[in-house]
Amino acid sequence: MELGQSAGFLGGGSGDYRDPAISPDGAPTTTAQLSDEQRAQHRALVAEWNDKLEGTSAEGIMDWAATHVSGKIAVTMSMQDTILAELAEGRLLNAELVFLDTGYHFDETIETRDKVAERYHLPLTNVRPVLSREEQDETYGPRLYSRNPSACCRMRKVEPLARMLNPYEAWVTGIRRVDNPLRATTPILDVDRTGRLKINPIAAWSDEDVENYITDHKLIINPLTAQGYPSIGCATCTLPVAEGDDPRSGRWAGTNKTECGLHT
Ligand code: SF4
């Protein structure tokens, strides 16, 4: 059971709050489907290239994307590090960096985002939820993130990303197979539920690969990564992790939630 679910969805017991299963009015919650033709093209690319790209460097995978994706590409950035921005810069000329600004991030994460905007030439878009934190508290009750983190992630991450993805043909993620067992079989290329191409250029990277790339390219890093936060999400839902523990065990600690829903 996730934190707070036993308390139902009523904030403070007043009974006046909206059911968090119902998203805010006035904004789509899903991404438009691509045409059958585009979906078929992407499936053909995956079938032809997934195995071939398995042993290809992340730079090579980005070069492949530049050649094979003619539409716009969204590069998702958690602002934990800037590996994807570094890989995309100068390679994906039709790309845009995308940051899900939930309103609950650590100050260090926001500062990292601002440094990314200064260092890289690719445009950076802040994707925001329909409701501000205050509006969410008024509508769904205070601390929805602790009472029903799945609903909070859905409204502040999953649905904003879904709206944002509409103009894009493909998106790039920083998912790695070593992140957790759910990600252990992540392919380099995939087709998402809307027919868009999903590109995971560092899927095969180990922790050592990440550290080496950051050092070799003198990347901006979120200072929290050196303060016991190997996996950084919202400040309200991320705890530091003891050395040697599962790096993602600080995310939604004390609940059975392990993913925000962006990749499931
Ligand atoms: S990580 Fe926590 S605060 Fe952030 S969107 Fe998910 S539940 Fe809400």
XYZ file of C-alpha atoms and ligand atoms in Angstrom:
272
model
C 0.000 0.000 0.000
C 1.302 3.452 -0.814
C 1.713 6.078 1.807
C -1.530 7.660 2.846
C -3.799 5.481 0.797
C -5.384 4.134 3.932
C -6.538 7.684 4.625
C -8.409 7.804 1.334
C -8.401 10.995 -0.687
C -9.947 13.355 1.790
C -7.575 16.037 2.993
C -7.844 16.863 6.672
C -11.063 14.919 6.904
C -13.193 17.750 5.535
C -14.585 15.681 2.683
C -14.528 18.730 0.396
C -11.626 17.732 -1.748
C -11.749 16.384 -5.266
C -11.105 12.711 -5.923
C -7.432 12.583 -7.042
C -8.398 9.984 -9.632
C -9.985 12.916 -11.496
C -7.422 15.230 -13.064
C -7.823 19.022 -13.252
C -10.274 20.301 -15.835
C -9.306 21.969 -19.052
C -6.201 20.149 -20.212
C -5.659 16.911 -22.128
C -4.149 14.082 -20.122
C -2.842 11.988 -23.001
C -0.702 12.401 -26.101
C -2.281 12.362 -29.541
C -1.637 9.158 -31.450
C 0.665 9.349 -34.448
C -0.714 8.090 -37.738
C -0.688 4.376 -38.518
C 1.900 5.081 -41.203
C 4.289 6.820 -38.774
C 3.789 4.105 -36.190
C 4.591 1.447 -38.786
C 7.716 3.355 -39.841
C 8.915 3.502 -36.241
C 8.222 -0.177 -35.688
C 10.240 -0.977 -38.800
C 13.154 1.137 -37.498
C 13.068 -0.679 -34.172
C 12.966 -4.074 -35.859
C 15.851 -3.237 -38.150
C 18.108 -1.309 -35.776
C 17.642 -2.374 -32.157
C 20.120 -5.244 -32.281
C 22.588 -3.294 -34.406
C 22.584 -0.375 -31.962
C 23.091 -2.608 -28.944
C 26.867 -2.395 -29.165
C 26.940 1.182 -30.430
C 28.216 4.056 -28.312
C 25.724 6.571 -26.925
C 27.199 9.156 -29.298
C 26.641 6.739 -32.176
C 23.036 6.202 -31.104
C 22.451 9.963 -31.094
C 24.055 10.221 -34.554
C 21.724 7.446 -35.679
C 18.745 9.436 -34.336
C 19.897 12.545 -36.192
C 19.894 10.548 -39.426
C 16.701 8.521 -38.958
C 14.314 10.889 -37.170
C 13.155 13.744 -39.355
C 10.710 15.308 -36.860
C 11.343 17.052 -33.564
C 12.991 15.150 -30.710
C 12.396 15.799 -26.996
C 15.362 15.109 -24.702
C 14.078 14.557 -21.178
C 16.256 15.971 -18.417
C 15.994 15.065 -14.728
C 18.717 17.606 -13.872
C 20.541 15.012 -11.839
C 23.331 15.264 -14.389
C 23.592 16.611 -17.916
C 24.659 13.545 -19.872
C 21.756 13.626 -22.323
C 22.221 17.331 -23.038
C 25.910 16.754 -23.705
C 25.129 13.834 -26.022
C 22.442 15.776 -27.886
C 24.286 19.094 -28.239
C 25.652 19.470 -31.745
C 24.188 16.113 -32.831
C 20.419 16.474 -32.631
C 19.773 19.782 -34.327
C 16.012 19.262 -34.168
C 15.962 18.510 -30.434
C 14.722 20.353 -27.396
C 15.690 19.737 -23.766
C 12.654 19.150 -21.572
C 12.440 19.482 -17.798
C 9.381 18.434 -15.809
C 9.068 21.309 -13.346
C 6.760 19.747 -10.786
C 7.029 22.652 -8.363
C 8.461 20.340 -5.712
C 12.100 20.164 -6.814
C 15.126 20.796 -4.620
C 16.702 24.253 -5.023
C 19.847 22.465 -6.222
C 17.883 20.854 -9.058
C 16.501 24.201 -10.194
C 19.994 25.717 -10.036
C 21.290 22.831 -12.157
C 18.538 23.483 -14.698
C 19.549 27.145 -14.892
C 23.189 26.186 -15.490
C 22.093 23.808 -18.253
C 20.208 26.645 -19.939
C 23.408 28.715 -19.886
C 25.795 26.001 -21.093
C 23.873 24.378 -23.914
C 22.511 25.882 -27.091
C 19.574 23.509 -27.409
C 16.329 25.166 -26.304
C 15.114 24.137 -22.847
C 11.416 23.868 -22.063
C 10.018 23.776 -18.540
C 6.933 21.589 -18.551
C 4.577 22.504 -15.738
C 1.432 20.914 -14.304
C -1.987 22.506 -14.681
C -2.196 23.380 -10.981
C 0.336 25.233 -8.859
C 1.245 23.629 -5.539
C -1.196 25.927 -3.766
C -3.999 25.167 -6.210
C -3.362 21.442 -5.836
C -3.576 21.758 -2.040
C -6.865 23.646 -2.347
C -8.341 21.195 -4.839
C -7.071 17.829 -3.633
C -6.061 18.606 -0.058
C -2.626 19.228 1.420
C 0.320 16.866 0.948
C -1.174 14.799 -1.831
C 2.387 13.604 -2.499
C 2.400 11.702 0.803
C -1.229 10.560 0.804
C -1.393 9.470 -2.819
C 1.970 9.859 -4.603
C 0.747 7.999 -7.674
C -1.976 10.595 -8.239
C 0.456 13.426 -7.562
C 3.011 12.001 -10.038
C 0.265 11.457 -12.583
C -0.905 15.076 -12.433
C 2.518 16.709 -12.034
C 4.698 14.492 -14.243
C 2.923 11.955 -16.413
C 0.107 14.126 -17.779
C 2.286 17.226 -18.361
C 4.783 15.057 -20.262
C 1.946 13.543 -22.273
C 0.723 17.022 -23.279
C 4.241 18.177 -24.065
C 5.042 15.250 -26.354
C 2.372 16.123 -28.934
C 4.609 17.976 -31.423
C 7.455 15.466 -31.182
C 8.199 12.409 -33.275
C 10.615 10.914 -30.775
C 11.911 11.319 -27.244
C 15.212 10.511 -25.592
C 15.409 9.223 -22.025
C 18.202 8.535 -19.538
C 16.811 5.160 -18.452
C 19.507 2.613 -17.606
C 19.060 -1.130 -17.150
C 20.873 -1.051 -13.827
C 18.431 1.497 -12.369
C 16.091 -1.195 -11.054
C 14.713 -4.623 -12.044
C 11.793 -3.051 -13.931
C 14.278 -1.410 -16.272
C 16.576 -4.414 -16.697
C 15.335 -5.222 -20.206
C 15.097 -1.661 -21.529
C 15.809 -1.698 -25.285
C 17.832 0.996 -27.038
C 14.841 1.752 -29.265
C 11.175 1.335 -28.548
C 7.826 2.562 -29.835
C 5.649 4.096 -27.134
C 1.884 3.739 -26.827
C 1.332 6.755 -29.081
C 3.570 5.503 -31.876
C 6.485 7.786 -31.025
C 10.031 6.515 -31.093
C 11.593 6.231 -27.650
C 15.395 6.314 -27.661
C 17.396 5.152 -24.636
C 21.024 5.884 -25.583
C 22.560 5.063 -22.184
C 20.406 2.014 -21.440
C 23.486 -0.211 -21.251
C 25.604 2.148 -19.165
C 26.929 1.104 -15.758
C 27.366 3.500 -12.842
C 31.058 3.613 -13.705
C 30.250 4.607 -17.288
C 28.162 7.490 -15.945
C 30.900 8.671 -13.602
C 33.550 8.462 -16.309
C 31.471 10.390 -18.818
C 30.702 13.126 -16.295
C 34.378 13.466 -15.411
C 35.684 13.258 -18.973
C 33.274 15.926 -20.223
C 33.382 18.100 -17.115
C 29.608 18.018 -16.900
C 27.405 20.056 -14.632
C 26.138 17.825 -11.853
C 23.482 18.339 -9.270
C 25.452 18.891 -6.022
C 23.029 16.605 -4.175
C 24.582 13.612 -5.930
C 27.636 14.137 -3.705
C 25.479 14.478 -0.610
C 23.916 11.026 -0.475
C 21.296 11.450 -3.215
C 22.248 9.062 -6.043
C 18.746 9.344 -7.551
C 17.031 12.717 -7.336
C 13.327 13.366 -7.657
C 11.077 15.863 -5.925
C 12.315 17.155 -2.562
C 9.137 15.931 -0.886
C 9.679 12.349 -2.060
C 13.465 11.826 -2.060
C 15.609 10.829 0.899
C 19.372 10.403 1.059
C 20.626 6.827 0.701
C 23.312 5.097 2.745
C 26.407 4.055 0.830
C 25.947 0.614 -0.671
C 22.142 0.736 -0.581
C 19.983 0.595 -3.710
C 20.501 4.045 -5.310
C 16.773 4.446 -5.943
C 15.710 3.347 -2.458
C 15.456 6.985 -1.399
C 12.670 7.608 -3.912
C 9.209 7.376 -2.305
C 10.914 5.644 0.622
C 8.537 3.709 2.847
C 6.083 3.036 0.018
C 5.971 0.359 -2.660
C 6.233 2.982 -5.385
C 9.419 2.766 -7.472
C 8.502 4.629 -10.664
C 6.734 7.909 -11.308
C 4.869 6.391 -14.261
C 6.716 8.143 -17.095
C 8.194 4.889 -18.336
C 5.638 2.288 -17.319
S 7.703 12.758 -6.884
Fe 6.355 13.301 -5.147
S 5.969 15.546 -5.251
Fe 6.918 14.866 -7.213
S 5.157 14.576 -8.532
Fe 5.628 12.545 -7.619
S 4.407 12.378 -5.704
Fe 4.361 14.552 -6.423
